[in-house]
mmCIF file of C-alpha atoms in Angstrom:
data_model
loop_
_atom_site.group_PDB
_atom_site.id
_atom_site.type_symbol
_atom_site.label_atom_id
_atom_site.label_comp_id
_atom_site.label_asym_id
_atom_site.label_seq_id
_atom_site.Cartn_x
_atom_site.Cartn_y
_atom_site.Cartn_z
ATOM 1 C CA UNK P 644 -24.087 31.368 -28.317
ATOM 2 C CA UNK P 645 -27.760 30.978 -27.459
ATOM 3 C CA UNK P 646 -27.933 27.396 -28.702
ATOM 4 C CA UNK P 647 -24.686 26.467 -26.972
ATOM 5 C CA UNK P 648 -25.910 27.943 -23.695
ATOM 6 C CA UNK P 649 -29.213 26.061 -23.978
ATOM 7 C CA UNK P 650 -27.458 22.747 -24.591
ATOM 8 C CA UNK P 651 -25.185 23.290 -21.617
ATOM 9 C CA UNK P 652 -28.132 24.118 -19.359
ATOM 10 C CA UNK P 653 -29.996 20.999 -20.519
ATOM 11 C CA UNK P 654 -26.913 18.850 -19.992
ATOM 12 C CA UNK P 655 -26.382 20.334 -16.555
ATOM 13 C CA UNK P 656 -30.051 19.781 -15.732
ATOM 14 C CA UNK P 657 -29.876 16.137 -16.755
ATOM 15 C CA UNK P 658 -26.603 15.771 -14.905
ATOM 16 C CA UNK P 659 -28.097 17.100 -11.680
ATOM 17 C CA UNK P 660 -31.147 14.860 -12.068
ATOM 18 C CA UNK P 661 -28.961 11.838 -12.770
ATOM 19 C CA UNK P 662 -26.706 12.673 -9.853
ATOM 20 C CA UNK P 663 -29.655 12.821 -7.446
ATOM 21 C CA UNK P 664 -30.999 9.506 -8.707
ATOM 22 C CA UNK P 665 -27.568 7.927 -8.441
ATOM 23 C CA UNK P 666 -27.032 9.255 -4.908
ATOM 24 C CA UNK P 667 -30.369 7.816 -3.790
ATOM 25 C CA UNK P 668 -29.334 4.407 -5.084
ATOM 26 C CA UNK P 669 -25.939 4.765 -3.427
ATOM 27 C CA UNK P 670 -27.591 5.657 -0.116
ATOM 28 C CA UNK P 671 -29.782 2.569 -0.460
ATOM 29 C CA UNK P 672 -26.689 0.441 -1.077
ATOM 30 C CA UNK P 673 -25.030 1.817 2.067
ATOM 31 C CA UNK P 674 -28.234 1.247 4.049
ATOM 32 C CA UNK P 675 -28.232 -2.416 3.000
ATOM 33 C CA UNK P 676 -24.546 -2.651 3.855
ATOM 34 C CA UNK P 677 -25.059 -1.186 7.337
ATOM 35 C CA UNK P 678 -27.809 -3.736 7.986
ATOM 36 C CA UNK P 679 -25.475 -6.547 7.014
ATOM 37 C CA UNK P 680 -27.335 -7.113 3.739
ATOM 38 C CA UNK P 681 -24.124 -7.106 1.750
ATOM 39 C CA UNK P 682 -25.329 -9.097 -1.243
ATOM 40 C CA UNK P 683 -28.112 -6.556 -1.804
ATOM 41 C CA UNK P 684 -25.541 -3.760 -1.526
ATOM 42 C CA UNK P 685 -23.359 -5.533 -4.091
ATOM 43 C CA UNK P 686 -26.158 -5.679 -6.637
ATOM 44 C CA UNK P 687 -26.819 -1.956 -6.319
ATOM 45 C CA UNK P 688 -23.134 -0.999 -6.602
ATOM 46 C CA UNK P 689 -22.914 -3.112 -9.761
ATOM 47 C CA UNK P 690 -25.925 -1.254 -11.175
ATOM 48 C CA UNK P 691 -24.316 2.082 -10.298
ATOM 49 C CA UNK P 692 -21.072 1.126 -12.074
ATOM 50 C CA UNK P 693 -22.991 0.001 -15.163
ATOM 51 C CA UNK P 694 -25.455 2.906 -15.294
ATOM 52 C CA UNK P 695 -23.167 5.793 -14.258
ATOM 53 C CA UNK P 696 -19.682 5.116 -15.721
ATOM 54 C CA UNK P 697 -18.915 8.844 -15.997
ATOM 55 C CA UNK P 698 -20.025 9.796 -12.518
ATOM 56 C CA UNK P 699 -17.565 11.329 -10.067
ATOM 57 C CA UNK P 700 -18.542 8.482 -7.756
ATOM 58 C CA UNK P 701 -17.684 5.796 -10.317
ATOM 59 C CA UNK P 702 -14.339 4.871 -8.792
ATOM 60 C CA UNK P 703 -15.807 4.571 -5.305
ATOM 61 C CA UNK P 704 -18.730 2.478 -6.529
ATOM 62 C CA UNK P 705 -16.415 0.168 -8.456
ATOM 63 C CA UNK P 706 -13.986 -0.234 -5.558
ATOM 64 C CA UNK P 707 -16.813 -1.040 -3.127
ATOM 65 C CA UNK P 708 -17.717 -4.192 -5.089
ATOM 66 C CA UNK P 709 -14.512 -6.219 -4.523
ATOM 67 C CA UNK P 710 -14.215 -4.804 -1.011
ATOM 68 C CA UNK P 711 -17.569 -6.332 -0.088
ATOM 69 C CA UNK P 712 -16.704 -9.587 -1.858
ATOM 70 C CA UNK P 713 -13.545 -9.714 0.241
ATOM 71 C CA UNK P 714 -15.537 -9.106 3.426
ATOM 72 C CA UNK P 715 -17.886 -12.017 2.695
ATOM 73 C CA UNK P 716 -14.912 -14.291 1.890
ATOM 74 C CA UNK P 717 -15.755 -14.597 -1.795
ATOM 75 C CA UNK P 718 -12.081 -14.252 -2.645
ATOM 76 C CA UNK P 719 -12.283 -15.364 -6.276
ATOM 77 C CA UNK P 720 -14.853 -12.655 -7.072
ATOM 78 C CA UNK P 721 -12.921 -10.131 -4.974
ATOM 79 C CA UNK P 722 -9.776 -10.701 -7.040
ATOM 80 C CA UNK P 723 -11.770 -10.536 -10.283
ATOM 81 C CA UNK P 724 -13.246 -7.151 -9.375
ATOM 82 C CA UNK P 725 -10.038 -5.762 -7.869
ATOM 83 C CA UNK P 726 -8.441 -6.612 -11.210
ATOM 84 C CA UNK P 727 -11.161 -4.557 -12.909
ATOM 85 C CA UNK P 728 -10.030 -1.642 -10.732
ATOM 86 C CA UNK P 729 -6.392 -2.177 -11.716
ATOM 87 C CA UNK P 730 -7.242 -2.396 -15.421
ATOM 88 C CA UNK P 731 -9.597 0.598 -15.524
ATOM 89 C CA UNK P 732 -7.770 3.293 -17.495
ATOM 90 C CA UNK P 733 -10.138 5.999 -16.252
ATOM 91 C CA UNK P 734 -9.067 5.673 -12.635
ATOM 92 C CA UNK P 735 -6.227 7.855 -11.380
ATOM 93 C CA UNK P 736 -4.864 7.200 -7.890
ATOM 94 C CA UNK P 737 -3.425 10.718 -7.632
ATOM 95 C CA UNK P 738 -6.841 12.421 -7.797
ATOM 96 C CA UNK P 739 -7.842 14.272 -4.650
ATOM 97 C CA UNK P 740 -10.370 12.420 -2.538
ATOM 98 C CA UNK P 741 -11.285 12.106 1.150
ATOM 99 C CA UNK P 742 -13.767 9.229 0.961
ATOM 100 C CA UNK P 743 -11.527 7.077 3.179
ATOM 101 C CA UNK P 744 -11.259 9.746 5.877
ATOM 102 C CA UNK P 745 -9.531 13.058 6.539
ATOM 103 C CA UNK P 746 -6.047 11.532 6.575
ATOM 104 C CA UNK P 747 -6.467 9.950 3.124
ATOM 105 C CA UNK P 748 -6.025 12.739 0.601
ATOM 106 C CA UNK P 749 -6.134 10.805 -2.687
ATOM 107 C CA UNK P 750 -8.217 8.053 -4.267
ATOM 108 C CA UNK P 751 -5.528 5.321 -4.277
ATOM 109 C CA UNK P 752 -8.040 2.845 -5.726
ATOM 110 C CA UNK P 753 -5.436 0.857 -7.657
ATOM 111 C CA UNK P 754 -2.879 0.931 -4.856
ATOM 112 C CA UNK P 755 -5.320 -0.577 -2.379
ATOM 113 C CA UNK P 756 -6.667 -3.008 -4.977
ATOM 114 C CA UNK P 757 -3.164 -4.419 -5.495
ATOM 115 C CA UNK P 758 -2.599 -4.494 -1.724
ATOM 116 C CA UNK P 759 -5.840 -6.372 -1.102
ATOM 117 C CA UNK P 760 -5.139 -8.943 -3.809
ATOM 118 C CA UNK P 761 -1.806 -9.461 -2.087
ATOM 119 C CA UNK P 762 -3.549 -9.996 1.252
ATOM 120 C CA UNK P 763 -5.945 -12.539 -0.264
ATOM 121 C CA UNK P 764 -3.100 -14.517 -1.835
ATOM 122 C CA UNK P 765 -1.060 -14.393 1.375
ATOM 123 C CA UNK P 766 -3.966 -15.668 3.463
ATOM 124 C CA UNK P 767 -4.389 -18.507 0.957
ATOM 125 C CA UNK P 768 -0.679 -19.396 1.290
ATOM 126 C CA UNK P 769 0.057 -18.221 -2.260
ATOM 127 C CA UNK P 770 3.159 -16.320 -1.200
ATOM 128 C CA UNK P 771 4.722 -15.807 -4.644
ATOM 129 C CA UNK P 772 1.503 -14.239 -5.963
ATOM 130 C CA UNK P 773 1.157 -12.148 -2.809
ATOM 131 C CA UNK P 774 4.721 -10.901 -3.234
ATOM 132 C CA UNK P 775 4.057 -9.881 -6.852
ATOM 133 C CA UNK P 776 0.982 -7.829 -5.955
ATOM 134 C CA UNK P 777 2.636 -6.168 -2.964
ATOM 135 C CA UNK P 778 5.445 -5.122 -5.293
ATOM 136 C CA UNK P 779 2.892 -3.770 -7.773
ATOM 137 C CA UNK P 780 1.356 -1.703 -4.960
ATOM 138 C CA UNK P 781 4.812 -0.373 -4.146
ATOM 139 C CA UNK P 782 6.128 0.386 -7.626
ATOM 140 C CA UNK P 783 3.458 0.401 -10.363
ATOM 141 C CA UNK P 784 0.583 1.698 -8.222
ATOM 142 C CA UNK P 785 2.308 3.856 -5.587
ATOM 143 C CA UNK P 786 0.473 5.393 -2.668
ATOM 144 C CA UNK P 787 -0.421 9.093 -2.851
ATOM 145 C CA UNK P 788 -0.791 11.362 0.167
ATOM 146 C CA UNK P 789 0.079 14.955 0.972
ATOM 147 C CA UNK P 790 1.552 13.857 4.327
ATOM 148 C CA UNK P 791 5.182 12.756 4.284
ATOM 149 C CA UNK P 792 4.621 10.778 7.473
ATOM 150 C CA UNK P 793 1.732 8.822 5.943
ATOM 151 C CA UNK P 794 3.814 8.116 2.842
ATOM 152 C CA UNK P 795 6.606 6.754 5.030
ATOM 153 C CA UNK P 796 4.233 4.634 7.121
ATOM 154 C CA UNK P 797 2.740 3.163 3.957
ATOM 155 C CA UNK P 798 6.227 2.258 2.704
ATOM 156 C CA UNK P 799 6.969 0.578 6.031
ATOM 157 C CA UNK P 800 3.743 -1.419 5.914
ATOM 158 C CA UNK P 801 4.461 -2.567 2.365
ATOM 159 C CA UNK P 802 8.034 -3.487 3.241
ATOM 160 C CA UNK P 803 6.760 -5.555 6.182
ATOM 161 C CA UNK P 804 4.280 -7.385 3.936
ATOM 162 C CA UNK P 805 6.946 -8.061 1.315
ATOM 163 C CA UNK P 806 9.306 -9.271 4.035
ATOM 164 C CA UNK P 807 6.682 -11.720 5.309
ATOM 165 C CA UNK P 808 6.365 -13.179 1.805
ATOM 166 C CA UNK P 809 10.117 -13.589 1.421
ATOM 167 C CA UNK P 810 10.257 -15.243 4.838
ATOM 168 C CA UNK P 811 7.537 -17.730 3.872
ATOM 169 C CA UNK P 812 9.453 -18.442 0.643
ATOM 170 C CA UNK P 813 12.602 -19.136 2.708
ATOM 171 C CA UNK P 814 14.407 -16.148 1.169
ATOM 172 C CA UNK P 815 15.753 -14.907 4.482
ATOM 173 C CA UNK P 816 18.300 -12.413 3.128
ATOM 174 C CA UNK P 817 15.661 -10.668 1.004
ATOM 175 C CA UNK P 818 13.218 -10.678 3.936
ATOM 176 C CA UNK P 819 15.760 -8.739 6.003
ATOM 177 C CA UNK P 820 17.140 -6.457 3.293
ATOM 178 C CA UNK P 821 13.735 -5.070 2.273
ATOM 179 C CA UNK P 822 13.261 -3.794 5.832
ATOM 180 C CA UNK P 823 16.754 -2.387 6.304
ATOM 181 C CA UNK P 824 16.260 1.136 4.836
ATOM 182 C CA UNK P 825 13.410 1.800 7.271
ATOM 183 C CA UNK P 826 15.392 0.627 10.287
ATOM 184 C CA UNK P 827 18.359 2.878 9.502
ATOM 185 C CA UNK P 828 16.487 6.159 9.064
ATOM 186 C CA UNK P 829 14.677 8.499 11.427
ATOM 187 C CA UNK P 830 11.124 7.333 10.800
ATOM 188 C CA UNK P 831 7.734 7.491 12.508
ATOM 189 C CA UNK P 832 7.004 5.193 15.449
ATOM 190 C CA UNK P 833 6.686 2.187 13.116
ATOM 191 C CA UNK P 834 10.464 2.272 12.604
ATOM 192 C CA UNK P 835 10.876 0.564 15.970
ATOM 193 C CA UNK P 836 8.514 -2.142 14.702
ATOM 194 C CA UNK P 837 10.752 -2.626 11.652
ATOM 195 C CA UNK P 838 13.866 -2.901 13.835
ATOM 196 C CA UNK P 839 12.204 -5.504 16.034
ATOM 197 C CA UNK P 840 11.004 -7.391 12.975
ATOM 198 C CA UNK P 841 14.565 -7.628 11.617
ATOM 199 C CA UNK P 842 15.916 -8.687 15.005
ATOM 200 C CA UNK P 843 13.180 -11.326 15.194
ATOM 201 C CA UNK P 844 14.192 -12.721 11.799
ATOM 202 C CA UNK P 845 17.874 -12.688 12.703
ATOM 203 C CA UNK P 846 17.212 -14.541 15.942
ATOM 204 C CA UNK P 847 14.835 -16.954 14.241
ATOM 205 C CA UNK P 848 17.617 -18.116 11.955
ATOM 206 C CA UNK P 849 20.340 -17.733 14.625
ATOM 207 C CA UNK P 850 22.308 -15.185 12.606
ATOM 208 C CA UNK P 851 22.847 -12.507 15.272
ATOM 209 C CA UNK P 852 26.644 -12.405 15.112
ATOM 210 C CA UNK P 853 27.042 -12.825 11.350
ATOM 211 C CA UNK P 854 24.287 -10.260 10.685
ATOM 212 C CA UNK P 855 25.979 -7.609 12.807
ATOM 213 C CA UNK P 856 29.292 -8.212 11.043
ATOM 214 C CA UNK P 857 27.600 -7.867 7.652
ATOM 215 C CA UNK P 858 25.788 -4.697 8.757
ATOM 216 C CA UNK P 859 28.996 -3.179 10.112
ATOM 217 C CA UNK P 860 30.873 -4.020 6.910
ATOM 218 C CA UNK P 861 28.161 -2.553 4.686
ATOM 219 C CA UNK P 862 28.130 0.703 6.676
ATOM 220 C CA UNK P 863 31.912 0.982 6.589
ATOM 221 C CA UNK P 864 31.782 0.634 2.791
ATOM 222 C CA UNK P 865 28.725 2.809 2.145
ATOM 223 C CA UNK P 866 28.536 4.733 -1.127
ATOM 224 C CA UNK P 867 27.113 8.234 -1.436
ATOM 225 C CA UNK P 868 24.394 8.541 -4.098
ATOM 226 C CA UNK P 869 21.986 11.306 -5.081
ATOM 227 C CA UNK P 870 19.921 12.198 -1.989
ATOM 228 C CA UNK P 871 21.012 9.115 -0.053
ATOM 229 C CA UNK P 872 23.433 6.215 0.296
ATOM 230 C CA UNK P 873 23.909 2.737 -1.112
ATOM 231 C CA UNK P 874 24.848 -0.257 1.016
ATOM 232 C CA UNK P 875 25.874 -3.671 -0.236
ATOM 233 C CA UNK P 876 24.267 -6.140 2.126
ATOM 234 C CA UNK P 877 24.429 -9.907 1.553
ATOM 235 C CA UNK P 878 25.467 -9.044 -1.997
ATOM 236 C CA UNK P 879 22.284 -7.014 -2.505
ATOM 237 C CA UNK P 880 22.384 -3.268 -3.248
ATOM 238 C CA UNK P 881 20.265 -1.395 -0.711
ATOM 239 C CA UNK P 882 19.438 2.272 -1.274
ATOM 240 C CA UNK P 883 18.709 4.265 1.880
ATOM 241 C CA UNK P 884 17.206 7.756 1.825
ATOM 242 C CA UNK P 885 16.787 10.023 4.865
ATOM 243 C CA UNK P 886 13.310 10.564 6.242
ATOM 244 C CA UNK P 887 14.148 13.981 7.644
ATOM 245 C CA UNK P 888 17.302 15.955 6.864
ATOM 246 C CA UNK P 889 19.737 13.740 8.756
ATOM 247 C CA UNK P 890 23.059 13.042 7.096
ATOM 248 C CA UNK P 891 23.457 9.314 6.620
ATOM 249 C CA UNK P 892 27.112 9.171 7.631
ATOM 250 C CA UNK P 893 28.863 6.148 9.119
ATOM 251 C CA UNK P 894 28.824 7.853 12.512
ATOM 252 C CA UNK P 895 25.110 8.585 12.264
ATOM 253 C CA UNK P 896 24.187 5.038 11.206
ATOM 254 C CA UNK P 897 26.266 3.480 13.971
ATOM 255 C CA UNK P 898 24.546 5.729 16.481
ATOM 256 C CA UNK P 899 21.035 4.570 15.551
ATOM 257 C CA UNK P 900 19.042 2.542 18.036
ATOM 258 C CA UNK P 901 18.787 -0.253 15.465
ATOM 259 C CA UNK P 902 22.571 -0.572 15.103
ATOM 260 C CA UNK P 903 23.014 -0.625 18.869
ATOM 261 C CA UNK P 904 20.315 -3.262 19.339
ATOM 262 C CA UNK P 905 21.821 -5.455 16.618
ATOM 263 C CA UNK P 906 25.248 -5.031 18.181
ATOM 264 C CA UNK P 907 23.864 -6.123 21.553
ATOM 265 C CA UNK P 908 22.035 -9.081 20.010
ATOM 266 C CA UNK P 909 25.241 -10.101 18.247
ATOM 267 C CA UNK P 910 27.246 -9.959 21.444
ATOM 268 C CA UNK P 911 24.560 -11.810 23.405
ATOM 269 C CA UNK P 912 24.350 -14.449 20.668
#
């Protein structure tokens, strides 16, 4: 026991020393960043990732590299390093972490890496690639948070991004359908944004009347599934789950603000 205790104390001592040295370098990197000296900050974060791969700060240091590359419009390098985040088997998005602020309760390194690659591709008009990475952020690298509201808002944001890609790819039905579950449930304030986004798409393609008829038909033929309902909309199965404890009955769905606004748009059209 004496030898084991001595080894542990030595390891802890080295760990504390290494941690202090690493934190000083990290502080220097942030100081450079705050001064706008982002290339200098990049070099230090790369050193930190190389020299301290087992540090608790490793994930943050690694994620900072592509984030800075993205900020300085070096998109090729940003994608390369975001891919390193996605492929790092030691990173776990579900781990508790507040480095992004008090409302972010988990690391979500891979989720945001996939999201940011999607943003880069979208801004470069690579809509198919953007769509693929947004879907990865939604399914393979889901967002973690202890707040149900934040989880819902993240889903809405992702759905909006995916919808934009479908719209750019001239896949109008898919652009609308991906938003539909969020418009039909009692959601945070962003739900109104989703409703308006669908109405905007419907009006853009002059489908007000036919869309309302399709929506009405899908609600009339809804199917009850575990914890929610299934609608068949434009030949696409759409699963809708309640945000709170509302019962997604035909009466409830036809009493939503979204349904009423679509009905009005259809009659006006």
